[in-house]
mmCIF file of N, CA and C in Angstrom:
data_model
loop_
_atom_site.group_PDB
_atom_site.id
_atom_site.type_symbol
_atom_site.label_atom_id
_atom_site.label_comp_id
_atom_site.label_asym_id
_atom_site.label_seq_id
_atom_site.Cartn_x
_atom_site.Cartn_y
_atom_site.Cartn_z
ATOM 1 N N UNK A 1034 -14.627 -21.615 -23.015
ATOM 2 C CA UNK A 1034 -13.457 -20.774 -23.154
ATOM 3 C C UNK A 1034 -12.582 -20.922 -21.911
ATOM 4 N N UNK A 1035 -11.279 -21.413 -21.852
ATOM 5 C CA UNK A 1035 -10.239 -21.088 -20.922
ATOM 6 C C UNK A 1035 -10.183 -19.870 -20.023
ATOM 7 N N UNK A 1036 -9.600 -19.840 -19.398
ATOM 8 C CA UNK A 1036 -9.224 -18.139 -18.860
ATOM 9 C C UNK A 1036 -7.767 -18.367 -18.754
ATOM 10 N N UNK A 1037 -7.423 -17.693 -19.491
ATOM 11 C CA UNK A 1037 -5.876 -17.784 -19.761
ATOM 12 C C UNK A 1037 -4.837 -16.943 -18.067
ATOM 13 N N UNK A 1038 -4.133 -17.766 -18.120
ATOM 14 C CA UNK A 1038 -2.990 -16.855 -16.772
ATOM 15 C C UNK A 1038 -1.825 -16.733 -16.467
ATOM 16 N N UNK A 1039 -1.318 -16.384 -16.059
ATOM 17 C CA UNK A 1039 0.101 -16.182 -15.574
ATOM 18 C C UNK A 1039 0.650 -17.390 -15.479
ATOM 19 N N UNK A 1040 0.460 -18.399 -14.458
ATOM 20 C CA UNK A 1040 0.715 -19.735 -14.078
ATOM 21 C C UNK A 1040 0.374 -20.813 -15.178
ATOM 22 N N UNK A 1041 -0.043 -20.523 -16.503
ATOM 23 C CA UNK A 1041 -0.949 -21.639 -17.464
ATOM 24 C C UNK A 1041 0.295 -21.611 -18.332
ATOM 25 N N UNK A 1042 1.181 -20.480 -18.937
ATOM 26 C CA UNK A 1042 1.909 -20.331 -19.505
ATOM 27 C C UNK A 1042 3.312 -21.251 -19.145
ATOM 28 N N UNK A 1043 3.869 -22.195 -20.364
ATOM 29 C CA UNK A 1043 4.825 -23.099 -20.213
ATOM 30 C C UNK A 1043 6.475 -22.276 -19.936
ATOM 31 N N UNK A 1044 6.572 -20.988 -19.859
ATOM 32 C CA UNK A 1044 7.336 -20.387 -19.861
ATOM 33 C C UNK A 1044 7.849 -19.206 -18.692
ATOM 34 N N UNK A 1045 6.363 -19.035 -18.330
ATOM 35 C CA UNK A 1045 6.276 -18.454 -17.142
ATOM 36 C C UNK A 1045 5.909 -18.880 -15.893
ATOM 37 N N UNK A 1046 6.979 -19.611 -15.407
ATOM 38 C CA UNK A 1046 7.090 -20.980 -14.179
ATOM 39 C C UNK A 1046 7.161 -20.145 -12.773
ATOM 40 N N UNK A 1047 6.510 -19.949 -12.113
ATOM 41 C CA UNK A 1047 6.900 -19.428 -10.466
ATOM 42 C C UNK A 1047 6.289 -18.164 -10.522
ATOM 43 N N UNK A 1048 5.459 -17.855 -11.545
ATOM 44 C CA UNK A 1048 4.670 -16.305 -11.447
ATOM 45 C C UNK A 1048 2.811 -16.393 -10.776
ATOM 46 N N UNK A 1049 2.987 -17.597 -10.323
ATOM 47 C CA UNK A 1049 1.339 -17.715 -9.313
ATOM 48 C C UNK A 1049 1.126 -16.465 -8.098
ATOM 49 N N UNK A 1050 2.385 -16.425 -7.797
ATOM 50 C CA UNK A 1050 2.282 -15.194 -6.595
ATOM 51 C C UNK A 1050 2.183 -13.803 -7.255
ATOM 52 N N UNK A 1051 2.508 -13.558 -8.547
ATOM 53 C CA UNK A 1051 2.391 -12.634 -9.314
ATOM 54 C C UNK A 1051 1.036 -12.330 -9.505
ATOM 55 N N UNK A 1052 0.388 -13.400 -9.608
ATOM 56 C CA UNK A 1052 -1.173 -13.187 -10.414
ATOM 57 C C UNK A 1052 -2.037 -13.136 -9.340
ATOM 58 N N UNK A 1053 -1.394 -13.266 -7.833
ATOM 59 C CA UNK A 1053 -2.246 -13.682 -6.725
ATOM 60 C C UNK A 1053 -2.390 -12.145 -6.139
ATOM 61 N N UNK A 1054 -0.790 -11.248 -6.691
ATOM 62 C CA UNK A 1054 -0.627 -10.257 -6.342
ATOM 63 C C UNK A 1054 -1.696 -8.967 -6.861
ATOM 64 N N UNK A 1055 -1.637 -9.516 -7.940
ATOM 65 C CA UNK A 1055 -2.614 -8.122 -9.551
ATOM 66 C C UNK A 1055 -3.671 -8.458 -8.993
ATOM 67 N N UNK A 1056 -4.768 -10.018 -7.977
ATOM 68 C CA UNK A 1056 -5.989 -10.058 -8.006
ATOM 69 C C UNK A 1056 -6.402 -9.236 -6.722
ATOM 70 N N UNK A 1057 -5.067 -9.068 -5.738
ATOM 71 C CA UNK A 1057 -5.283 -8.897 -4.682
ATOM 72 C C UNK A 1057 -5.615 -6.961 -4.808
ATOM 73 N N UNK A 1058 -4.599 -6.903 -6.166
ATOM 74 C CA UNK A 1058 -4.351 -5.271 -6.015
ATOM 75 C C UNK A 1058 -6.010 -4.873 -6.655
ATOM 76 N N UNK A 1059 -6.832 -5.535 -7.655
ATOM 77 C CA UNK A 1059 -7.521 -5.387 -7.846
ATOM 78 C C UNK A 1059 -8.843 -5.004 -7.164
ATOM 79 N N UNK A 1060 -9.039 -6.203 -6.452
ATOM 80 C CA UNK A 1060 -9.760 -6.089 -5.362
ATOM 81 C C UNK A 1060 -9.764 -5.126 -3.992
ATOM 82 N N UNK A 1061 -8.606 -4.067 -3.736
ATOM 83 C CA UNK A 1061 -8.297 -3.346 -2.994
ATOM 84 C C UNK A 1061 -9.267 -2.211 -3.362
ATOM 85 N N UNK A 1062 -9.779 -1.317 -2.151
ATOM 86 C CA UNK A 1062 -10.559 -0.219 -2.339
ATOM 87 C C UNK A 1062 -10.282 0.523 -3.472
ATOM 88 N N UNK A 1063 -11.287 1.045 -4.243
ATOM 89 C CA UNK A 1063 -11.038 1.949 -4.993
ATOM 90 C C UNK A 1063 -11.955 3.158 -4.759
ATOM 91 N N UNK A 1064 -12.463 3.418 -3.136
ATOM 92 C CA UNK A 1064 -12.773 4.747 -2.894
ATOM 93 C C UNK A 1064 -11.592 5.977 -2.729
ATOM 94 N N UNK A 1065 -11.808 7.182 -3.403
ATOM 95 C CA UNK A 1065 -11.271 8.114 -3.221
ATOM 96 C C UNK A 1065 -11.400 8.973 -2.164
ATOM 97 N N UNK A 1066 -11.192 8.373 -1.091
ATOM 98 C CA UNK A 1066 -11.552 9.361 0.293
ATOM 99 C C UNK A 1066 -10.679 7.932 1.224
ATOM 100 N N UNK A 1067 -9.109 9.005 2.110
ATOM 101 C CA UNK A 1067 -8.971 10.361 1.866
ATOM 102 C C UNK A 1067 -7.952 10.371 0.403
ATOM 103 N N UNK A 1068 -8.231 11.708 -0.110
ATOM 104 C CA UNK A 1068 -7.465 11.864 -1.400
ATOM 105 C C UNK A 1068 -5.515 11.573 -1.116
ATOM 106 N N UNK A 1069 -4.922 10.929 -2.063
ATOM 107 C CA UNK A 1069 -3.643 11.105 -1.121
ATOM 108 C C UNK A 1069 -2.941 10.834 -2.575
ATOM 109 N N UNK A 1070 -1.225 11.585 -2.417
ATOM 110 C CA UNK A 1070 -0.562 11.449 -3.495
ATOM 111 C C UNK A 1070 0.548 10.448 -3.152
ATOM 112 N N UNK A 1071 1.161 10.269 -4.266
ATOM 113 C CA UNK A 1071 2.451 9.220 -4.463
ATOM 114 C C UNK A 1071 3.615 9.976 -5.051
ATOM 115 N N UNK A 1072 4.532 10.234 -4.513
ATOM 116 C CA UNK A 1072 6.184 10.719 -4.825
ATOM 117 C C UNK A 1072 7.315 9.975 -5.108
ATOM 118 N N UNK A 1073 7.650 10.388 -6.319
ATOM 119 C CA UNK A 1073 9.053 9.504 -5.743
ATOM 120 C C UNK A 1073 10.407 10.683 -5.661
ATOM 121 N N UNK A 1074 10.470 10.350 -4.236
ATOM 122 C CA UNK A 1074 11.237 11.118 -3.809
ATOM 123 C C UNK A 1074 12.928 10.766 -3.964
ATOM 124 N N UNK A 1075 13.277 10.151 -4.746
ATOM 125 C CA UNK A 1075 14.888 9.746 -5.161
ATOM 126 C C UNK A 1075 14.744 8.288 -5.955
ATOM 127 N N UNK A 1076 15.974 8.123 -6.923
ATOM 128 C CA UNK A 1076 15.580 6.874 -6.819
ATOM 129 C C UNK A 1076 15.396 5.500 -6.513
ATOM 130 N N UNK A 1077 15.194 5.558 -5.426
ATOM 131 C CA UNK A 1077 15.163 4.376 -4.826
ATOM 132 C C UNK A 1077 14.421 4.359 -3.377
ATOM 133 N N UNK A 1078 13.468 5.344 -3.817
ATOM 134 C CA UNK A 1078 12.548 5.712 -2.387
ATOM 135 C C UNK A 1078 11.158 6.790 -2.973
ATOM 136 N N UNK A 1079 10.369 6.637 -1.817
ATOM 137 C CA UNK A 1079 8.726 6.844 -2.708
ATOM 138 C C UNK A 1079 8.006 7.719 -1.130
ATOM 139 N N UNK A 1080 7.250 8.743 -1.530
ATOM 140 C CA UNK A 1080 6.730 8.977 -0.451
ATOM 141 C C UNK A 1080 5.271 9.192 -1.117
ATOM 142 N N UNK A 1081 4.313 8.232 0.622
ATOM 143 C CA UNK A 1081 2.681 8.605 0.054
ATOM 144 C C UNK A 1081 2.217 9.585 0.995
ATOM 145 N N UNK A 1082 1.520 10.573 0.262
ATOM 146 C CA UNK A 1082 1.033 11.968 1.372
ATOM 147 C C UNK A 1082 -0.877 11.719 1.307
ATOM 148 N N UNK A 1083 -1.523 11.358 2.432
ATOM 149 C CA UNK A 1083 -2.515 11.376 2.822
ATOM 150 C C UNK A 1083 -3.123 12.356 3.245
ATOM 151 N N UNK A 1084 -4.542 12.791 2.802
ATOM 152 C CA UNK A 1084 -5.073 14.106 3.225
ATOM 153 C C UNK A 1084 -5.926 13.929 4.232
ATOM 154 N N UNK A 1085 -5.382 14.320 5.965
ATOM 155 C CA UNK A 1085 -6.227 13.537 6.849
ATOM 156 C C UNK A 1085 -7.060 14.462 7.662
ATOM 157 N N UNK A 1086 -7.282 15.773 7.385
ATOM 158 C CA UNK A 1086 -7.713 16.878 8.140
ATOM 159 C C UNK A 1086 -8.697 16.333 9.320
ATOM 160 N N UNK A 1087 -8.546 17.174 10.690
ATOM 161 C CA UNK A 1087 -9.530 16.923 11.423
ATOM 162 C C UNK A 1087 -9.303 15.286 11.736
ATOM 163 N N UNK A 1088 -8.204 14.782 11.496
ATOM 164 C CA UNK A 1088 -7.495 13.297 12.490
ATOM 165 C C UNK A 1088 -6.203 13.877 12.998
ATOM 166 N N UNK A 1089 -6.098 13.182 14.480
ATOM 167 C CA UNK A 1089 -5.073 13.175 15.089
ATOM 168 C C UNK A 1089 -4.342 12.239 14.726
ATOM 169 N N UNK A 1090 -3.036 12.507 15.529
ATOM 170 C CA UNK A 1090 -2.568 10.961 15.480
ATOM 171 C C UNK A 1090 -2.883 9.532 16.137
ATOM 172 N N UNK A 1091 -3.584 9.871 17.458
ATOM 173 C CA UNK A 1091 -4.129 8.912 17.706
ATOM 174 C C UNK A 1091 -5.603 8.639 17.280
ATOM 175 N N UNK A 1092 -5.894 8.836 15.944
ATOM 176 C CA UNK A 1092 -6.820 8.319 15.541
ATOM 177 C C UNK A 1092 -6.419 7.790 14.180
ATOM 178 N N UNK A 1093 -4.903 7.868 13.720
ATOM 179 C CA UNK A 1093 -4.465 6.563 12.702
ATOM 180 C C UNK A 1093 -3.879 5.854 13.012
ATOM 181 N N UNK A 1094 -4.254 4.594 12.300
ATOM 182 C CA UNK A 1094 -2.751 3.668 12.488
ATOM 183 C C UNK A 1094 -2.380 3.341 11.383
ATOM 184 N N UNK A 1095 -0.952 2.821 11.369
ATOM 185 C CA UNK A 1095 -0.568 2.357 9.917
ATOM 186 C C UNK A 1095 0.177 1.050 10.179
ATOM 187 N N UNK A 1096 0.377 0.108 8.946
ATOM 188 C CA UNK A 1096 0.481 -1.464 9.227
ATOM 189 C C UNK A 1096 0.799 -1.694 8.431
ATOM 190 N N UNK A 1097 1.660 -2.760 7.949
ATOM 191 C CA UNK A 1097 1.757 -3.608 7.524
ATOM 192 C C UNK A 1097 1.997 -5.053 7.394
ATOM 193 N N UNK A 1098 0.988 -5.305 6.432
ATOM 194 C CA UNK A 1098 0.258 -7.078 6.376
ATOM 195 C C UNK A 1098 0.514 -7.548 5.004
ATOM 196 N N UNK A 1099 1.437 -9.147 5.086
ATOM 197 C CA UNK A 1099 1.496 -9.516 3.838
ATOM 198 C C UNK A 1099 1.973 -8.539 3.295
ATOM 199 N N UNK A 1100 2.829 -7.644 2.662
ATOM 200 C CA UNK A 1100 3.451 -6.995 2.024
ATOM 201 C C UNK A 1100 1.963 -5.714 1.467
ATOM 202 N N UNK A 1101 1.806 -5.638 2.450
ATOM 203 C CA UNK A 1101 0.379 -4.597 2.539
ATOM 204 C C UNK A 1101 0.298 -3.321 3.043
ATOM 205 N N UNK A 1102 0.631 -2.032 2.983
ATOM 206 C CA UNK A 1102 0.806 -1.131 3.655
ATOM 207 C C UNK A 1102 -0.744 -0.671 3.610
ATOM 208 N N UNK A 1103 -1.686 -0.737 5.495
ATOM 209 C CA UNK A 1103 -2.546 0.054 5.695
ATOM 210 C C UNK A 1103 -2.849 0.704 6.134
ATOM 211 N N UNK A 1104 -3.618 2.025 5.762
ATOM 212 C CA UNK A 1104 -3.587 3.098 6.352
ATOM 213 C C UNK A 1104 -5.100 3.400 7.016
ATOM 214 N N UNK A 1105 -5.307 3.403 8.764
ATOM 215 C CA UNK A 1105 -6.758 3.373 9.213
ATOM 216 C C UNK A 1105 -6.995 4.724 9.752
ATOM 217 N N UNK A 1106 -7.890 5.223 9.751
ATOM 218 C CA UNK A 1106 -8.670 6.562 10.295
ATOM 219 C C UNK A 1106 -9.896 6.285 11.022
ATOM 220 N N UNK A 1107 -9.767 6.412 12.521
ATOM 221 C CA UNK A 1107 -11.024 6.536 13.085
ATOM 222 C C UNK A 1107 -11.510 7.415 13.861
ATOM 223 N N UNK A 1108 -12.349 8.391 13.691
ATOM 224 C CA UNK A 1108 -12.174 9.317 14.726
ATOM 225 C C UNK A 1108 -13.724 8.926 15.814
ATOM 226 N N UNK A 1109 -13.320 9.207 16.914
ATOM 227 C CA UNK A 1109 -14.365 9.166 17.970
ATOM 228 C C UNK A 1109 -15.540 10.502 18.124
ATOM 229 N N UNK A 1110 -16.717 10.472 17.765
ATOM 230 C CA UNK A 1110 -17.515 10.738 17.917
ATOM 231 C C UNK A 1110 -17.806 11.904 19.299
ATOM 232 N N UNK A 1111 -17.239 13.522 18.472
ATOM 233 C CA UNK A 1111 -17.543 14.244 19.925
ATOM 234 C C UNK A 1111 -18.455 15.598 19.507
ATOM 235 N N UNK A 1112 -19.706 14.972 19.394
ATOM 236 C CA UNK A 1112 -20.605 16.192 19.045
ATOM 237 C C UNK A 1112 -22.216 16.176 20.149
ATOM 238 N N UNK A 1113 -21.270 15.543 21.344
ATOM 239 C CA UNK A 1113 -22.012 16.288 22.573
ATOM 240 C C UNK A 1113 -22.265 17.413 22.894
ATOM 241 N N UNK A 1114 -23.983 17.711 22.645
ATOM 242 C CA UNK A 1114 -23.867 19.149 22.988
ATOM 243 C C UNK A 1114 -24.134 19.941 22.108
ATOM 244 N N UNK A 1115 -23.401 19.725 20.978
ATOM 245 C CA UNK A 1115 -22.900 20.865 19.736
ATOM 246 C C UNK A 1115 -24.157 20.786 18.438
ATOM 247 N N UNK A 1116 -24.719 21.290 18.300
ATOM 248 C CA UNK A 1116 -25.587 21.767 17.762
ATOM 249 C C UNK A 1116 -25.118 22.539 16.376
ATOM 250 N N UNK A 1117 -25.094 21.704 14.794
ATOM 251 C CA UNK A 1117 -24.224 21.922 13.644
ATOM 252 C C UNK A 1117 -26.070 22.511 12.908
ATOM 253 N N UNK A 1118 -25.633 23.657 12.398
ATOM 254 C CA UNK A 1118 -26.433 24.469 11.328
ATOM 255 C C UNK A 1118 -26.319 24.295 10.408
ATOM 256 N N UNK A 1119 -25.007 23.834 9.723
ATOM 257 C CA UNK A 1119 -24.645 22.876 8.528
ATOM 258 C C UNK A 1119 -23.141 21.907 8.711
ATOM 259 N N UNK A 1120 -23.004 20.741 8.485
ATOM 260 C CA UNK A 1120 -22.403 19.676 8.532
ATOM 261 C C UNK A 1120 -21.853 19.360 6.997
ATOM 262 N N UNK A 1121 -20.284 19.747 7.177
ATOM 263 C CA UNK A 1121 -19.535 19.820 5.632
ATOM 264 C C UNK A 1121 -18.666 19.253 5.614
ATOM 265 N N UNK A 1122 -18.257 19.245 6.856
ATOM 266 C CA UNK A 1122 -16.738 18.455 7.054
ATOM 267 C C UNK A 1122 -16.862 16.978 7.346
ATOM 268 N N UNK A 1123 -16.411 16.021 6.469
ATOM 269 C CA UNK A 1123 -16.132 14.617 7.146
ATOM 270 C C UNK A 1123 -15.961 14.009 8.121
ATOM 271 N N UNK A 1124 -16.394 13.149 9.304
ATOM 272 C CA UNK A 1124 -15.943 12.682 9.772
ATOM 273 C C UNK A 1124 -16.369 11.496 10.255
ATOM 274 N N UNK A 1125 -15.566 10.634 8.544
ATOM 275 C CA UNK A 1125 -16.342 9.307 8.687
ATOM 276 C C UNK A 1125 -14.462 8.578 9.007
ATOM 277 N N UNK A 1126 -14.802 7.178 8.938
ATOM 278 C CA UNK A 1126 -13.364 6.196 9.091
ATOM 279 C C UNK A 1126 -13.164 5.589 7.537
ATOM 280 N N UNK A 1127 -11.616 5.450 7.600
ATOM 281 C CA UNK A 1127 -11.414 4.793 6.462
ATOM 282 C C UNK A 1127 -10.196 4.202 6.268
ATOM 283 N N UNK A 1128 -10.000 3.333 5.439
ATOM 284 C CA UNK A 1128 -9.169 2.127 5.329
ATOM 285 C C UNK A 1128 -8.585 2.311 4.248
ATOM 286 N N UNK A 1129 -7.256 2.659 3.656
ATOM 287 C CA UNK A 1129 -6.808 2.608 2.968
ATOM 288 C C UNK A 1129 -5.552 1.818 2.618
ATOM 289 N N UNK A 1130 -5.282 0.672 1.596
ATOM 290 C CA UNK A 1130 -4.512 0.261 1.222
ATOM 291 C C UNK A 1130 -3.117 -0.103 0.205
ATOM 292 N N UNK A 1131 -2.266 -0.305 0.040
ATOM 293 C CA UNK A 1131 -1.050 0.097 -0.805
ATOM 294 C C UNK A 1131 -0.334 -1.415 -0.894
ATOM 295 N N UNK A 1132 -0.411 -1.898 -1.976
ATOM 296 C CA UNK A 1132 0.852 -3.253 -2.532
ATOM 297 C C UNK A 1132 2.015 -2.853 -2.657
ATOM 298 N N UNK A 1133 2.781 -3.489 -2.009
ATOM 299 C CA UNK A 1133 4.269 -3.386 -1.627
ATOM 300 C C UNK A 1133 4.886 -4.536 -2.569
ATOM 301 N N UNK A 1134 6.062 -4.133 -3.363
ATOM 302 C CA UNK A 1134 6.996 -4.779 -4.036
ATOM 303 C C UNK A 1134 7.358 -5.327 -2.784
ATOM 304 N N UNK A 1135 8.358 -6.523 -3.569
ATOM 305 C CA UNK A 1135 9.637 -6.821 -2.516
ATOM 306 C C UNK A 1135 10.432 -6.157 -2.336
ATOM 307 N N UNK A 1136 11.112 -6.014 -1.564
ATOM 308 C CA UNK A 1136 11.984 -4.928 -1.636
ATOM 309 C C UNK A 1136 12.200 -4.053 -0.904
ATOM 310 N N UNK A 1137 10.387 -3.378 -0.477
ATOM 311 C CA UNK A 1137 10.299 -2.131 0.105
ATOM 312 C C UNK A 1137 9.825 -2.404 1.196
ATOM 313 N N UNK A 1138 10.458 -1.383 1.800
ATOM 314 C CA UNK A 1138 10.719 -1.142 3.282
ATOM 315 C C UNK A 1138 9.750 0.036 3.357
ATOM 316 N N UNK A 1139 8.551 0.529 5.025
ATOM 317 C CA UNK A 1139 8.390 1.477 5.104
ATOM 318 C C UNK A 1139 8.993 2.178 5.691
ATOM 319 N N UNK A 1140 9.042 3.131 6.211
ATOM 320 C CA UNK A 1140 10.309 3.896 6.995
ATOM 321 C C UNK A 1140 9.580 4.752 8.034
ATOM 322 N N UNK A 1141 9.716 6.029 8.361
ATOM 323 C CA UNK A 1141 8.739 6.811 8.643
ATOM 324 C C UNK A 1141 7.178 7.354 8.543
ATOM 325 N N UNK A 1142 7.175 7.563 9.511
ATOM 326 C CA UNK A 1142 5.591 8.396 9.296
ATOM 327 C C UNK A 1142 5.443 9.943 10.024
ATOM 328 N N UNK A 1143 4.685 11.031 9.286
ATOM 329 C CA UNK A 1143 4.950 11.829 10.242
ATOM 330 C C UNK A 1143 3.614 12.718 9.433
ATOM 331 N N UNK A 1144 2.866 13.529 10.879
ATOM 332 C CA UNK A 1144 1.522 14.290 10.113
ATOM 333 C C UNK A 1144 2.325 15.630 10.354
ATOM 334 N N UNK A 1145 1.954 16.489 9.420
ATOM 335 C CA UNK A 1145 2.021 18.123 9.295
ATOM 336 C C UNK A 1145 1.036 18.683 8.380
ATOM 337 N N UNK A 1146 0.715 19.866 9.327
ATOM 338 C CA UNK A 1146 -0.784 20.480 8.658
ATOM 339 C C UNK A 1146 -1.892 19.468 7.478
ATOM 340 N N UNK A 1147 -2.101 18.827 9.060
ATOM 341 C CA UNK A 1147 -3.190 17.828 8.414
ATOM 342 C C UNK A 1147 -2.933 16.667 7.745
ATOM 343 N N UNK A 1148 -1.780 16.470 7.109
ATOM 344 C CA UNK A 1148 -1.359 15.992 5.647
ATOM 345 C C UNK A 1148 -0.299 14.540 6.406
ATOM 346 N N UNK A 1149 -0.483 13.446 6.321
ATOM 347 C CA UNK A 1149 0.365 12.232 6.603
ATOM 348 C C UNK A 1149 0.779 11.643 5.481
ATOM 349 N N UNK A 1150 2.559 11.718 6.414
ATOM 350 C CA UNK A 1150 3.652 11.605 5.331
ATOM 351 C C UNK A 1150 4.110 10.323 5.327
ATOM 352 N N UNK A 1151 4.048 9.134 4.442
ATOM 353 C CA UNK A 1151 4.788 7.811 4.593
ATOM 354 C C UNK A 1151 5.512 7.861 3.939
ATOM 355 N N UNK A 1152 7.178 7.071 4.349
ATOM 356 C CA UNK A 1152 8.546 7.644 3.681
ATOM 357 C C UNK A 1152 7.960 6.076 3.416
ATOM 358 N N UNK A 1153 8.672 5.477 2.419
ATOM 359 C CA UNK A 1153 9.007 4.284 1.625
ATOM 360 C C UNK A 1153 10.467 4.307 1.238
ATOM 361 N N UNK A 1154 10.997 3.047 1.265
ATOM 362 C CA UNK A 1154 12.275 2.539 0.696
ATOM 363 C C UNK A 1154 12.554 1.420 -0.117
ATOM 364 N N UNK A 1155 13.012 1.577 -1.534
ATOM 365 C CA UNK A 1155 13.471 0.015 -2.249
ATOM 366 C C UNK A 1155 14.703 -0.538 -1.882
ATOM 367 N N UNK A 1156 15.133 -1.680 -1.751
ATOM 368 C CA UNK A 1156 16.759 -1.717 -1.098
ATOM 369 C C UNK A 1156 17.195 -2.665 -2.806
ATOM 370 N N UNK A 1157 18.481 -1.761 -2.798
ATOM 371 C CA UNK A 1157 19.055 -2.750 -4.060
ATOM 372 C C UNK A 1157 19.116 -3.650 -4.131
ATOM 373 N N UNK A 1158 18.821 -4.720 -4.963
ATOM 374 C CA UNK A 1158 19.160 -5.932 -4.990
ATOM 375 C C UNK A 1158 20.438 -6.161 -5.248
ATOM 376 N N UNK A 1159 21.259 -6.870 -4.850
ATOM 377 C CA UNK A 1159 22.576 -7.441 -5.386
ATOM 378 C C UNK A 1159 22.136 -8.292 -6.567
ATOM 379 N N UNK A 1160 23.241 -8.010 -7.686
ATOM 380 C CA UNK A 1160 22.930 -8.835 -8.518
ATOM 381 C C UNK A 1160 24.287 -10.371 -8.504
ATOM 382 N N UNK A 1161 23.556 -11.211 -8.399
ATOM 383 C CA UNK A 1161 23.795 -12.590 -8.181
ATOM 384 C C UNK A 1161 23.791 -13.611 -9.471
ATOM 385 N N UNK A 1162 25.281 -13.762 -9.524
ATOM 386 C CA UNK A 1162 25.809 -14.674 -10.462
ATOM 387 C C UNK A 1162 25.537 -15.924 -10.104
ATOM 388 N N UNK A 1163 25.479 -16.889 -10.905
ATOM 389 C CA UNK A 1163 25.401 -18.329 -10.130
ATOM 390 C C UNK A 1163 25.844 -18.947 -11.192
ATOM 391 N N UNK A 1164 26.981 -19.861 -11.463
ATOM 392 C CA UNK A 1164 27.128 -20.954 -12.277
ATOM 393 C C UNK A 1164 26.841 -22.584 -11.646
ATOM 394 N N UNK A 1165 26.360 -23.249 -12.332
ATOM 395 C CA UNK A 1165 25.213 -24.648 -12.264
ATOM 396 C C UNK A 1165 26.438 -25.674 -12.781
ATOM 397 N N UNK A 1166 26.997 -26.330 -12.117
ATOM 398 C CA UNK A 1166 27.545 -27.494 -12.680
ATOM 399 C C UNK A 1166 27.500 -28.838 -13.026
ATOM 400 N N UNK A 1167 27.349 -29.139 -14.415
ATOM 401 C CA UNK A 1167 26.479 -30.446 -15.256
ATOM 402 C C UNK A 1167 27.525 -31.211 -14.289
ATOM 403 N N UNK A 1168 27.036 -32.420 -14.060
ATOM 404 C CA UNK A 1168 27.454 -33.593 -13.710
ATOM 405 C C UNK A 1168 27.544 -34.555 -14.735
ATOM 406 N N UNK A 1169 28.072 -35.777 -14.051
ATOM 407 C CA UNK A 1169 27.549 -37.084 -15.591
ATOM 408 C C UNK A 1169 26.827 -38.374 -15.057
ATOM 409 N N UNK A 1170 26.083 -38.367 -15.241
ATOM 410 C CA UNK A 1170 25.154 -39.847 -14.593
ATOM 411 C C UNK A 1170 26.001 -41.274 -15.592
#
């Protein structure tokens, strides 16, 4: 049996980065920790809200790679001393990732009560006429 694809199709010429894109999105974490939502806040802009309680800011960073927006959490280890009767609260690290269209821009970042805010932006495309002129051999 074949495995049929994006790139196999006689019609769909230049969509390899397409299919390189869906394997990549696939393969991206699919743990739910930390929980975080997606907005779209106008149209032509998106905000993702991360639930980061108990991280500072200098214990995220955010990046982007390859049209990759990532989001890291590490917190340093301060339970010198402290003696826990029960242990409920998290505080493990984590990596979270987001596929970026073309297009989009990230913009801001900003934490409030716990909660990290990434602004996102799509920029219009101009739409682009082009006429092709036959020659004669």
């Amino acid at each position: 049996m074949t495995k049929l694809t994006l790139s196999s199709h006689p019609f769909l010429l230049g969509f390899d980065q397409l299919e390189r894109l869906m394997e990549r999105t696939a393969k991206s974490g699919t743990d739910g920790y930390p929980p975080f939502n997606i907005e779209q806040t106008s149209d032509h802009s998106f905000r993702i809200t991360l639930a980061v309680a108990g991280f500072g800011q200098a214990d995220l960073s955010i990046t982007v790679e390859d049209r990759q927006l990532l989001v890291r959490g590490r917190q340093e280890p301060v339970d010198e001393g402290r003696v826990f009767l029960h242990r409920g609260i998290a505080a493990r690290q984590f990596q979270k990732s987001f596929v970026l269209a073309d297009g989009v821009e990230v913009g801001e970042a900003a934490m409030e009560n716990g909660l990290l805010h990434i602004d996102l932006a799509r920029a219009t495309p101009e739409t682009v006429v082009q006429t092709i002129t036959i020659t004669k051999r």
